[in-house]
Tab-separated table of C-alpha atoms in Angstrom:
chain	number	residue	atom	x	y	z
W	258	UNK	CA	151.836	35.459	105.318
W	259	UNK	CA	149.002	36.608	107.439
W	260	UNK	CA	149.469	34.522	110.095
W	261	UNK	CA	153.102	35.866	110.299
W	262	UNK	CA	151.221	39.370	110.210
W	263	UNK	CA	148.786	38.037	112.981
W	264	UNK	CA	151.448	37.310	115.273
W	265	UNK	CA	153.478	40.641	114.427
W	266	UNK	CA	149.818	42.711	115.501
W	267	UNK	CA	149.482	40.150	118.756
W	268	UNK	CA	153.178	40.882	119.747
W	269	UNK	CA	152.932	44.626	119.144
W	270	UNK	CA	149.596	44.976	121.215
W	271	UNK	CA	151.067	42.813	123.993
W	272	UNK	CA	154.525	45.663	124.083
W	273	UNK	CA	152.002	48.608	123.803
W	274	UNK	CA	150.299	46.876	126.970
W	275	UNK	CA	153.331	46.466	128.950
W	276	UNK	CA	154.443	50.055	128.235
W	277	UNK	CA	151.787	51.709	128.916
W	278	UNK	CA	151.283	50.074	132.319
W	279	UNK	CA	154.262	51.714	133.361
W	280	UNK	CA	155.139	54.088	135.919
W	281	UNK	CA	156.974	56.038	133.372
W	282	UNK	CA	155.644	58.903	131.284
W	283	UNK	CA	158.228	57.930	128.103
W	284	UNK	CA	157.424	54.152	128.538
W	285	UNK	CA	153.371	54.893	128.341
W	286	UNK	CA	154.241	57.846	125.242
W	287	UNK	CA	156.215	54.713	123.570
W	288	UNK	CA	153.009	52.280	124.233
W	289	UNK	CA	151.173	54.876	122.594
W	290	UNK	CA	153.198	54.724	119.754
W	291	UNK	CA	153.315	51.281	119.202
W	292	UNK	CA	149.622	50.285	119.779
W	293	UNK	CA	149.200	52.586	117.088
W	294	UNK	CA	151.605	50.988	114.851
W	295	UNK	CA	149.542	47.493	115.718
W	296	UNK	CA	146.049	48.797	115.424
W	297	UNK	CA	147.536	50.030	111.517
W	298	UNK	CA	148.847	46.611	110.628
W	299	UNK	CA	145.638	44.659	111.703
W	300	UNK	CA	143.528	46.911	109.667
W	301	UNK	CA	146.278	46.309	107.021
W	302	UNK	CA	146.176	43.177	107.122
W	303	UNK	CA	142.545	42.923	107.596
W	304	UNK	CA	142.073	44.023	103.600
W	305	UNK	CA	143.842	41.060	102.350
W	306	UNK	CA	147.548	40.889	101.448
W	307	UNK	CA	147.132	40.544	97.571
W	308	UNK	CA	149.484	42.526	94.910
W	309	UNK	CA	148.831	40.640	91.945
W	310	UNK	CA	145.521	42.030	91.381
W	311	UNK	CA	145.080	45.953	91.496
W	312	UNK	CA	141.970	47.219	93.500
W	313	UNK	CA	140.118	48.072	90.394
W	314	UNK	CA	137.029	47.808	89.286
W	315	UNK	CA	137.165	46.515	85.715
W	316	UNK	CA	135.205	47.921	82.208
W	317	UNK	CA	131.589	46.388	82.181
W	318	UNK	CA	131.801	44.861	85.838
W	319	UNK	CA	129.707	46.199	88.795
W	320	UNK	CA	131.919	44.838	91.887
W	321	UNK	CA	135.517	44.045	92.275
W	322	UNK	CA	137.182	40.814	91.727
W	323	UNK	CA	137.497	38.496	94.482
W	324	UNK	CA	140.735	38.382	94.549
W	325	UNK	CA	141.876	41.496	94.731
W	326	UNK	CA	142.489	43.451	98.162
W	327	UNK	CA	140.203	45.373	99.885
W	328	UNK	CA	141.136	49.817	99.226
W	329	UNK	CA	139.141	50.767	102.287
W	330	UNK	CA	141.161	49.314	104.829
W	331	UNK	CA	144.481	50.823	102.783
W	332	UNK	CA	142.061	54.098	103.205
W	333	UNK	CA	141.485	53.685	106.791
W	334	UNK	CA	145.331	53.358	107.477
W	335	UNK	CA	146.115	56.466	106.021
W	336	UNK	CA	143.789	58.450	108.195
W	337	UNK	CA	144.776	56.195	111.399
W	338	UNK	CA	148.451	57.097	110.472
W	339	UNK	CA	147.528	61.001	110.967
W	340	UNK	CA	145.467	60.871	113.846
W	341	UNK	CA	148.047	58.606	115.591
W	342	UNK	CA	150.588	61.011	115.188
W	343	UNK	CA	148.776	63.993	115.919
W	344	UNK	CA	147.856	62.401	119.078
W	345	UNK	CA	151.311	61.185	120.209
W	346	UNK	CA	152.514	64.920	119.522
W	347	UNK	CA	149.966	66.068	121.738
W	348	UNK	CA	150.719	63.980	124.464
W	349	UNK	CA	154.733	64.520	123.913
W	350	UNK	CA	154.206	67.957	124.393
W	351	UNK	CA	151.988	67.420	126.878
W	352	UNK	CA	154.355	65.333	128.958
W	353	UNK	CA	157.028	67.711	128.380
W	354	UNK	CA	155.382	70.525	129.823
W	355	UNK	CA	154.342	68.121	133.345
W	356	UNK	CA	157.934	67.089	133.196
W	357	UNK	CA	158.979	70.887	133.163
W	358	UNK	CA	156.312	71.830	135.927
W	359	UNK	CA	157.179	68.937	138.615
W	360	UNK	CA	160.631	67.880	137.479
W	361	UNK	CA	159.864	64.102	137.428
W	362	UNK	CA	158.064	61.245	134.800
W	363	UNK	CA	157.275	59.392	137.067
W	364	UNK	CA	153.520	59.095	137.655
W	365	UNK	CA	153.243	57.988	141.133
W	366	UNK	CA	155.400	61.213	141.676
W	367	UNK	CA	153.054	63.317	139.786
W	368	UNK	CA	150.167	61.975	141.825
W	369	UNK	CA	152.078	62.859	145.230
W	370	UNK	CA	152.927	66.539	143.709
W	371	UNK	CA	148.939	67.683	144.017
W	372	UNK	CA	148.423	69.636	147.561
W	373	UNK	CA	146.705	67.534	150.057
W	374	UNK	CA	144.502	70.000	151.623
W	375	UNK	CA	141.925	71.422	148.620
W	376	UNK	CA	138.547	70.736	148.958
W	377	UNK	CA	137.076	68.675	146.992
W	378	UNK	CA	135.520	69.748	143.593
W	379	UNK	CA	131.684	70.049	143.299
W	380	UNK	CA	130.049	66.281	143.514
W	381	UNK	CA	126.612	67.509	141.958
W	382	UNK	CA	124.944	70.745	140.258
């Protein structure tokens, strides 16, 4: 099963690659997404896929059984789950508003749209 899991989390990281090399602002926004989606399911998968044994220390035992999975990776996920969202919201709404300003997603485009002839910012203090 975590081989299957393993392939699933090489397969996902290879799509968010080939998104997010895109041109495209929803392509790279949907890269995003997804290599967050993989990053969750390798640490997922990373605390062992048991559900026979609960992650519970038991009465007059110091450390948990071997064979039952690992609760900080679980722990991690849920975090990783809310800062991967809050982040893709951020840059949704910051793609929206570029789309809104120069009326393309396209990031070649968006390059071309800055005015040729501004100097150039400070190089030193």
């Amino acid at each position: 099963m975590e081989a299957l899991f393993a392939g699933m989390v090489g397969i996902f990281f290879a799509a968010a690659i080939y998104l997010m090399l895109s041109r495209h602002i929803v392509r790279v926004l949907l890269g995003i997404a997804i290599l967050g989606n993989a990053v969750n399911l390798l640490l997922f998968t990373s605390g062992r896929l048991t559900r026979e044994v609960p992650p519970i220390i038991g009465a007059g035992s110091d450390v948990l059984s071997a064979e039952a999975a690992n609760p900080l990776p679980q722990a991690l996920i849920l975090t990783a789950i809310v800062i991967s969202f809050s982040f893709f919201a951020f840059l949704l709404v910051l793609s929206y508003r570029a789309f809104q300003e120069l009326k393309t997603d396209d990031t070649d485009e968006m390059r071309l749209a800055e005015p040729e002839d501004q100097p150039l910012p400070p190089l030193g203090y």
